[in-house]
């Protein structure tokens, strides 16, 4: 399970770095328009810095003496992302982008939740 956590953490970290240093290019993936310095700062902060933090925590969590609380906290953060995707799908309509990222975020949450469970 830790291998999956490391892999998903590395993917999140890589995307966060991409969004931090190439916000326009990263935003084009989701068809978001960045039209001002404020919008660029928000994109760098949320899609860059926050996702770097999530990825870094995922890489750090398995190394902790008791990684379970870390894994559970991260699973809850991903559950919040999935909640946002579900509300968007219900209120804004289904798009491949939203459903696809929701599936990836749900997979991250499930992997982290499973990793948080006590060993048998």
Short mmCIF file of N, CA and C in Angstrom, two decimals:
data_model
loop_
_atom_site.label_atom_id
_atom_site.label_comp_id
_atom_site.label_asym_id
_atom_site.label_seq_id
_atom_site.Cartn_x
_atom_site.Cartn_y
_atom_site.Cartn_z
N UNK A 1 0.83 -1.19 0.00
CA UNK A 1 0.00 0.00 0.00
C UNK A 1 0.88 1.26 0.00
N UNK A 2 2.00 1.19 0.72
CA UNK A 2 2.87 2.37 0.77
C UNK A 2 3.40 2.75 -0.60
N UNK A 3 3.62 1.76 -1.46
CA UNK A 3 4.11 2.06 -2.81
C UNK A 3 3.08 2.92 -3.55
N UNK A 4 1.80 2.59 -3.41
CA UNK A 4 0.76 3.40 -4.05
C UNK A 4 0.71 4.80 -3.46
N UNK A 5 0.87 4.91 -2.15
CA UNK A 5 0.87 6.23 -1.50
C UNK A 5 2.03 7.06 -2.04
N UNK A 6 3.22 6.44 -2.15
CA UNK A 6 4.37 7.16 -2.70
C UNK A 6 4.12 7.58 -4.15
N UNK A 7 3.57 6.69 -4.95
CA UNK A 7 3.32 7.01 -6.35
C UNK A 7 2.33 8.16 -6.49
N UNK A 8 1.20 8.08 -5.77
CA UNK A 8 0.20 9.14 -5.83
C UNK A 8 0.75 10.44 -5.26
N UNK A 9 1.56 10.34 -4.22
CA UNK A 9 2.19 11.54 -3.66
C UNK A 9 3.12 12.20 -4.67
N UNK A 10 3.90 11.40 -5.38
CA UNK A 10 4.81 11.95 -6.39
C UNK A 10 4.04 12.62 -7.53
N UNK A 11 2.93 12.02 -7.93
CA UNK A 11 2.10 12.60 -9.00
C UNK A 11 1.54 13.95 -8.54
N UNK A 12 1.01 13.99 -7.32
CA UNK A 12 0.48 15.25 -6.79
C UNK A 12 1.59 16.29 -6.68
N UNK A 13 2.73 15.91 -6.17
CA UNK A 13 3.85 16.83 -6.03
C UNK A 13 4.27 17.38 -7.39
N UNK A 14 4.38 16.50 -8.37
CA UNK A 14 4.80 16.93 -9.72
C UNK A 14 3.80 17.91 -10.32
N UNK A 15 2.49 17.61 -10.20
CA UNK A 15 1.52 18.53 -10.76
C UNK A 15 1.56 19.87 -10.01
N UNK A 16 1.72 19.82 -8.69
CA UNK A 16 1.79 21.05 -7.92
C UNK A 16 2.95 21.94 -8.36
N UNK A 17 4.10 21.33 -8.59
CA UNK A 17 5.27 22.09 -9.06
C UNK A 17 4.99 22.68 -10.44
N UNK A 18 4.36 21.90 -11.31
CA UNK A 18 3.99 22.37 -12.64
C UNK A 18 3.06 23.58 -12.54
N UNK A 19 2.02 23.46 -11.69
CA UNK A 19 1.06 24.56 -11.54
C UNK A 19 1.70 25.78 -10.90
N UNK A 20 2.64 25.57 -10.01
CA UNK A 20 3.30 26.69 -9.34
C UNK A 20 4.15 27.50 -10.32
N UNK A 21 4.87 26.81 -11.19
CA UNK A 21 5.82 27.50 -12.06
C UNK A 21 5.32 27.73 -13.49
N UNK A 22 4.24 27.06 -13.88
CA UNK A 22 3.64 27.26 -15.20
C UNK A 22 2.13 27.33 -15.05
N UNK A 23 1.65 28.33 -14.31
CA UNK A 23 0.21 28.35 -14.01
C UNK A 23 -0.68 28.48 -15.24
N UNK A 24 -0.25 29.25 -16.24
CA UNK A 24 -1.07 29.40 -17.45
C UNK A 24 -1.22 28.06 -18.16
N UNK A 25 -0.13 27.36 -18.34
CA UNK A 25 -0.16 26.07 -19.03
C UNK A 25 -0.98 25.06 -18.23
N UNK A 26 -0.80 25.02 -16.92
CA UNK A 26 -1.56 24.10 -16.08
C UNK A 26 -3.05 24.44 -16.12
N UNK A 27 -3.36 25.72 -16.09
CA UNK A 27 -4.77 26.15 -16.10
C UNK A 27 -5.45 25.78 -17.41
N UNK A 28 -4.71 25.77 -18.50
CA UNK A 28 -5.29 25.40 -19.79
C UNK A 28 -5.78 23.95 -19.80
N UNK A 29 -5.18 23.10 -18.98
CA UNK A 29 -5.62 21.70 -18.90
C UNK A 29 -7.07 21.61 -18.43
N UNK A 30 -7.48 22.55 -17.58
CA UNK A 30 -8.85 22.55 -17.06
C UNK A 30 -9.70 23.65 -17.69
N UNK A 31 -9.19 24.26 -18.73
CA UNK A 31 -9.88 25.34 -19.43
C UNK A 31 -10.21 26.51 -18.52
N UNK A 32 -9.36 26.73 -17.52
CA UNK A 32 -9.52 27.89 -16.65
C UNK A 32 -8.79 29.07 -17.28
N UNK A 33 -9.42 30.20 -17.28
CA UNK A 33 -8.78 31.40 -17.79
C UNK A 33 -8.14 32.16 -16.64
N UNK A 34 -6.87 32.44 -16.78
CA UNK A 34 -6.18 33.26 -15.80
C UNK A 34 -5.98 34.62 -16.45
N UNK A 35 -6.74 35.60 -15.97
CA UNK A 35 -6.78 36.89 -16.63
C UNK A 35 -6.12 38.02 -15.84
N UNK A 36 -5.64 37.74 -14.63
CA UNK A 36 -5.06 38.82 -13.81
C UNK A 36 -3.99 38.26 -12.89
N UNK A 37 -3.24 39.19 -12.29
CA UNK A 37 -2.22 38.78 -11.32
C UNK A 37 -2.86 38.10 -10.11
N UNK A 38 -4.05 38.57 -9.71
CA UNK A 38 -4.75 37.94 -8.58
C UNK A 38 -5.14 36.50 -8.92
N UNK A 39 -5.66 36.29 -10.12
CA UNK A 39 -6.05 34.94 -10.53
C UNK A 39 -4.83 34.03 -10.61
N UNK A 40 -3.72 34.56 -11.13
CA UNK A 40 -2.48 33.78 -11.19
C UNK A 40 -2.02 33.39 -9.80
N UNK A 41 -2.08 34.33 -8.87
CA UNK A 41 -1.68 34.05 -7.48
C UNK A 41 -2.56 32.97 -6.87
N UNK A 42 -3.87 33.04 -7.12
CA UNK A 42 -4.78 32.02 -6.58
C UNK A 42 -4.49 30.65 -7.17
N UNK A 43 -4.23 30.60 -8.47
CA UNK A 43 -3.93 29.33 -9.11
C UNK A 43 -2.64 28.74 -8.56
N UNK A 44 -1.60 29.59 -8.46
CA UNK A 44 -0.33 29.12 -7.90
C UNK A 44 -0.52 28.61 -6.47
N UNK A 45 -1.36 29.31 -5.70
CA UNK A 45 -1.56 28.95 -4.29
C UNK A 45 -2.30 27.63 -4.15
N UNK A 46 -3.45 27.51 -4.81
CA UNK A 46 -4.30 26.33 -4.62
C UNK A 46 -3.80 25.14 -5.43
N UNK A 47 -3.60 25.33 -6.73
CA UNK A 47 -3.20 24.22 -7.57
C UNK A 47 -1.69 23.95 -7.50
N UNK A 48 -0.93 24.93 -7.07
CA UNK A 48 0.51 24.75 -6.89
C UNK A 48 0.85 24.40 -5.46
N UNK A 49 0.79 25.40 -4.60
CA UNK A 49 1.25 25.21 -3.22
C UNK A 49 0.48 24.17 -2.43
N UNK A 50 -0.83 24.20 -2.51
CA UNK A 50 -1.63 23.23 -1.75
C UNK A 50 -1.40 21.81 -2.24
N UNK A 51 -1.35 21.62 -3.55
CA UNK A 51 -1.14 20.28 -4.09
C UNK A 51 0.28 19.81 -3.81
N UNK A 52 1.26 20.71 -3.80
CA UNK A 52 2.61 20.35 -3.38
C UNK A 52 2.57 19.86 -1.92
N UNK A 53 1.83 20.58 -1.09
CA UNK A 53 1.71 20.17 0.32
C UNK A 53 1.07 18.80 0.47
N UNK A 54 0.00 18.55 -0.29
CA UNK A 54 -0.64 17.23 -0.24
C UNK A 54 0.33 16.13 -0.69
N UNK A 55 1.00 16.37 -1.81
CA UNK A 55 1.94 15.38 -2.32
C UNK A 55 3.10 15.16 -1.36
N UNK A 56 3.62 16.24 -0.81
CA UNK A 56 4.72 16.10 0.16
C UNK A 56 4.29 15.33 1.40
N UNK A 57 3.09 15.61 1.88
CA UNK A 57 2.59 14.89 3.07
C UNK A 57 2.39 13.41 2.75
N UNK A 58 1.96 13.12 1.52
CA UNK A 58 1.80 11.72 1.13
C UNK A 58 3.15 11.01 1.06
N UNK A 59 4.18 11.72 0.66
CA UNK A 59 5.52 11.12 0.62
C UNK A 59 6.10 10.97 2.02
N UNK A 60 5.75 11.85 2.91
CA UNK A 60 6.26 11.81 4.28
C UNK A 60 5.51 10.82 5.17
N UNK A 61 4.21 10.70 4.96
CA UNK A 61 3.35 9.91 5.86
C UNK A 61 3.86 8.48 6.11
N UNK A 62 4.22 7.73 5.06
CA UNK A 62 4.65 6.35 5.33
C UNK A 62 5.92 6.24 6.16
N UNK A 63 6.67 7.30 6.26
CA UNK A 63 7.93 7.26 7.01
C UNK A 63 7.75 7.52 8.50
N UNK A 64 6.55 7.94 8.91
CA UNK A 64 6.29 8.27 10.31
C UNK A 64 6.20 6.99 11.13
N UNK A 65 6.57 7.05 12.43
CA UNK A 65 6.46 5.86 13.28
C UNK A 65 5.05 5.26 13.28
N UNK A 66 4.03 6.09 13.34
CA UNK A 66 2.65 5.63 13.18
C UNK A 66 2.02 6.45 12.06
N UNK A 67 2.05 5.93 10.84
CA UNK A 67 1.56 6.71 9.70
C UNK A 67 0.04 6.81 9.62
N UNK A 68 -0.67 6.01 10.40
CA UNK A 68 -2.12 5.94 10.25
C UNK A 68 -2.84 7.28 10.44
N UNK A 69 -2.52 8.08 11.47
CA UNK A 69 -3.22 9.37 11.57
C UNK A 69 -2.94 10.29 10.38
N UNK A 70 -1.73 10.25 9.87
CA UNK A 70 -1.39 11.04 8.69
C UNK A 70 -2.23 10.59 7.49
N UNK A 71 -2.28 9.28 7.29
CA UNK A 71 -3.03 8.73 6.16
C UNK A 71 -4.51 9.09 6.26
N UNK A 72 -5.06 9.00 7.47
CA UNK A 72 -6.48 9.31 7.65
C UNK A 72 -6.75 10.79 7.38
N UNK A 73 -5.89 11.66 7.89
CA UNK A 73 -6.07 13.10 7.64
C UNK A 73 -6.00 13.41 6.15
N UNK A 74 -5.06 12.80 5.45
CA UNK A 74 -4.95 13.01 4.01
C UNK A 74 -6.16 12.44 3.27
N UNK A 75 -6.65 11.28 3.72
CA UNK A 75 -7.85 10.70 3.11
C UNK A 75 -9.03 11.66 3.25
N UNK A 76 -9.15 12.31 4.39
CA UNK A 76 -10.23 13.27 4.60
C UNK A 76 -10.09 14.48 3.68
N UNK A 77 -8.88 14.93 3.46
CA UNK A 77 -8.67 16.05 2.54
C UNK A 77 -9.09 15.66 1.12
N UNK A 78 -8.74 14.46 0.70
CA UNK A 78 -9.17 14.02 -0.62
C UNK A 78 -10.67 13.82 -0.68
N UNK A 79 -11.28 13.39 0.44
CA UNK A 79 -12.74 13.26 0.48
C UNK A 79 -13.39 14.63 0.26
N UNK A 80 -12.78 15.68 0.79
CA UNK A 80 -13.29 17.03 0.56
C UNK A 80 -13.22 17.41 -0.91
N UNK A 81 -12.14 17.03 -1.58
CA UNK A 81 -12.03 17.29 -3.02
C UNK A 81 -13.12 16.53 -3.79
N UNK A 82 -13.34 15.28 -3.40
CA UNK A 82 -14.36 14.48 -4.07
C UNK A 82 -15.74 15.09 -3.84
N UNK A 83 -16.00 15.57 -2.65
CA UNK A 83 -17.27 16.22 -2.37
C UNK A 83 -17.49 17.39 -3.33
N UNK A 84 -16.47 18.22 -3.50
CA UNK A 84 -16.57 19.34 -4.43
C UNK A 84 -16.85 18.88 -5.85
N UNK A 85 -16.21 17.79 -6.27
CA UNK A 85 -16.45 17.26 -7.62
C UNK A 85 -17.89 16.77 -7.75
N UNK A 86 -18.39 16.06 -6.73
CA UNK A 86 -19.75 15.53 -6.79
C UNK A 86 -20.78 16.65 -6.85
N UNK A 87 -20.58 17.69 -6.04
CA UNK A 87 -21.50 18.83 -6.08
C UNK A 87 -21.46 19.48 -7.46
N UNK A 88 -20.27 19.63 -8.02
CA UNK A 88 -20.14 20.22 -9.34
C UNK A 88 -20.82 19.36 -10.40
N UNK A 89 -20.64 18.05 -10.32
CA UNK A 89 -21.30 17.17 -11.29
C UNK A 89 -22.82 17.28 -11.19
N UNK A 90 -23.32 17.39 -9.96
CA UNK A 90 -24.77 17.47 -9.76
C UNK A 90 -25.34 18.82 -10.19
N UNK A 91 -24.61 19.90 -9.91
CA UNK A 91 -25.15 21.23 -10.16
C UNK A 91 -24.74 21.82 -11.51
N UNK A 92 -23.59 21.42 -12.01
CA UNK A 92 -23.05 22.04 -13.22
C UNK A 92 -23.07 21.13 -14.44
N UNK A 93 -23.37 19.87 -14.22
CA UNK A 93 -23.39 18.92 -15.33
C UNK A 93 -22.14 18.06 -15.37
N UNK A 94 -22.28 16.97 -16.04
CA UNK A 94 -21.19 15.99 -16.11
C UNK A 94 -20.23 16.38 -17.23
N UNK A 95 -18.96 16.44 -16.87
CA UNK A 95 -17.90 16.60 -17.86
C UNK A 95 -16.87 15.51 -17.61
N UNK A 96 -16.20 15.09 -18.65
CA UNK A 96 -15.16 14.08 -18.52
C UNK A 96 -14.06 14.57 -17.58
N UNK A 97 -13.73 15.85 -17.68
CA UNK A 97 -12.69 16.43 -16.83
C UNK A 97 -13.05 16.28 -15.35
N UNK A 98 -14.24 16.73 -14.98
CA UNK A 98 -14.64 16.71 -13.57
C UNK A 98 -14.79 15.28 -13.07
N UNK A 99 -15.43 14.44 -13.86
CA UNK A 99 -15.61 13.04 -13.45
C UNK A 99 -14.27 12.33 -13.37
N UNK A 100 -13.38 12.58 -14.33
CA UNK A 100 -12.07 11.93 -14.34
C UNK A 100 -11.22 12.32 -13.16
N UNK A 101 -11.13 13.63 -12.89
CA UNK A 101 -10.34 14.05 -11.73
C UNK A 101 -10.98 13.61 -10.44
N UNK A 102 -12.31 13.59 -10.40
CA UNK A 102 -13.00 13.07 -9.21
C UNK A 102 -12.64 11.62 -8.96
N UNK A 103 -12.54 10.84 -10.02
CA UNK A 103 -12.15 9.43 -9.88
C UNK A 103 -10.72 9.30 -9.36
N UNK A 104 -9.83 10.12 -9.88
CA UNK A 104 -8.43 10.09 -9.41
C UNK A 104 -8.37 10.51 -7.94
N UNK A 105 -9.07 11.56 -7.58
CA UNK A 105 -9.07 12.03 -6.19
C UNK A 105 -9.72 11.00 -5.27
N UNK A 106 -10.77 10.34 -5.75
CA UNK A 106 -11.39 9.28 -4.96
C UNK A 106 -10.42 8.12 -4.77
N UNK A 107 -9.68 7.76 -5.81
CA UNK A 107 -8.69 6.69 -5.70
C UNK A 107 -7.62 7.05 -4.66
N UNK A 108 -7.17 8.30 -4.69
CA UNK A 108 -6.19 8.75 -3.69
C UNK A 108 -6.77 8.59 -2.28
N UNK A 109 -8.00 9.03 -2.10
CA UNK A 109 -8.64 8.94 -0.80
C UNK A 109 -8.80 7.52 -0.33
N UNK A 110 -9.20 6.62 -1.22
CA UNK A 110 -9.39 5.21 -0.85
C UNK A 110 -8.06 4.58 -0.49
N UNK A 111 -7.03 4.83 -1.28
CA UNK A 111 -5.70 4.28 -0.98
C UNK A 111 -5.23 4.76 0.39
N UNK A 112 -5.40 6.05 0.65
CA UNK A 112 -4.97 6.60 1.94
C UNK A 112 -5.81 6.03 3.08
N UNK A 113 -7.11 5.90 2.87
CA UNK A 113 -7.97 5.32 3.91
C UNK A 113 -7.57 3.88 4.20
N UNK A 114 -7.31 3.10 3.15
CA UNK A 114 -6.88 1.72 3.37
C UNK A 114 -5.55 1.66 4.10
N UNK A 115 -4.64 2.59 3.75
CA UNK A 115 -3.34 2.63 4.43
C UNK A 115 -3.47 3.06 5.88
N UNK A 116 -4.56 3.75 6.23
CA UNK A 116 -4.76 4.21 7.60
C UNK A 116 -5.34 3.12 8.50
N UNK A 117 -5.86 2.07 7.91
CA UNK A 117 -6.47 1.00 8.70
C UNK A 117 -5.42 0.23 9.48
N UNK A 118 -5.75 -0.18 10.69
CA UNK A 118 -4.78 -0.97 11.47
C UNK A 118 -4.47 -2.27 10.76
N UNK A 119 -3.22 -2.72 10.88
CA UNK A 119 -2.85 -3.98 10.27
C UNK A 119 -3.54 -5.13 10.99
N UNK A 120 -3.84 -6.15 10.23
CA UNK A 120 -4.53 -7.31 10.83
C UNK A 120 -3.57 -8.20 11.57
#
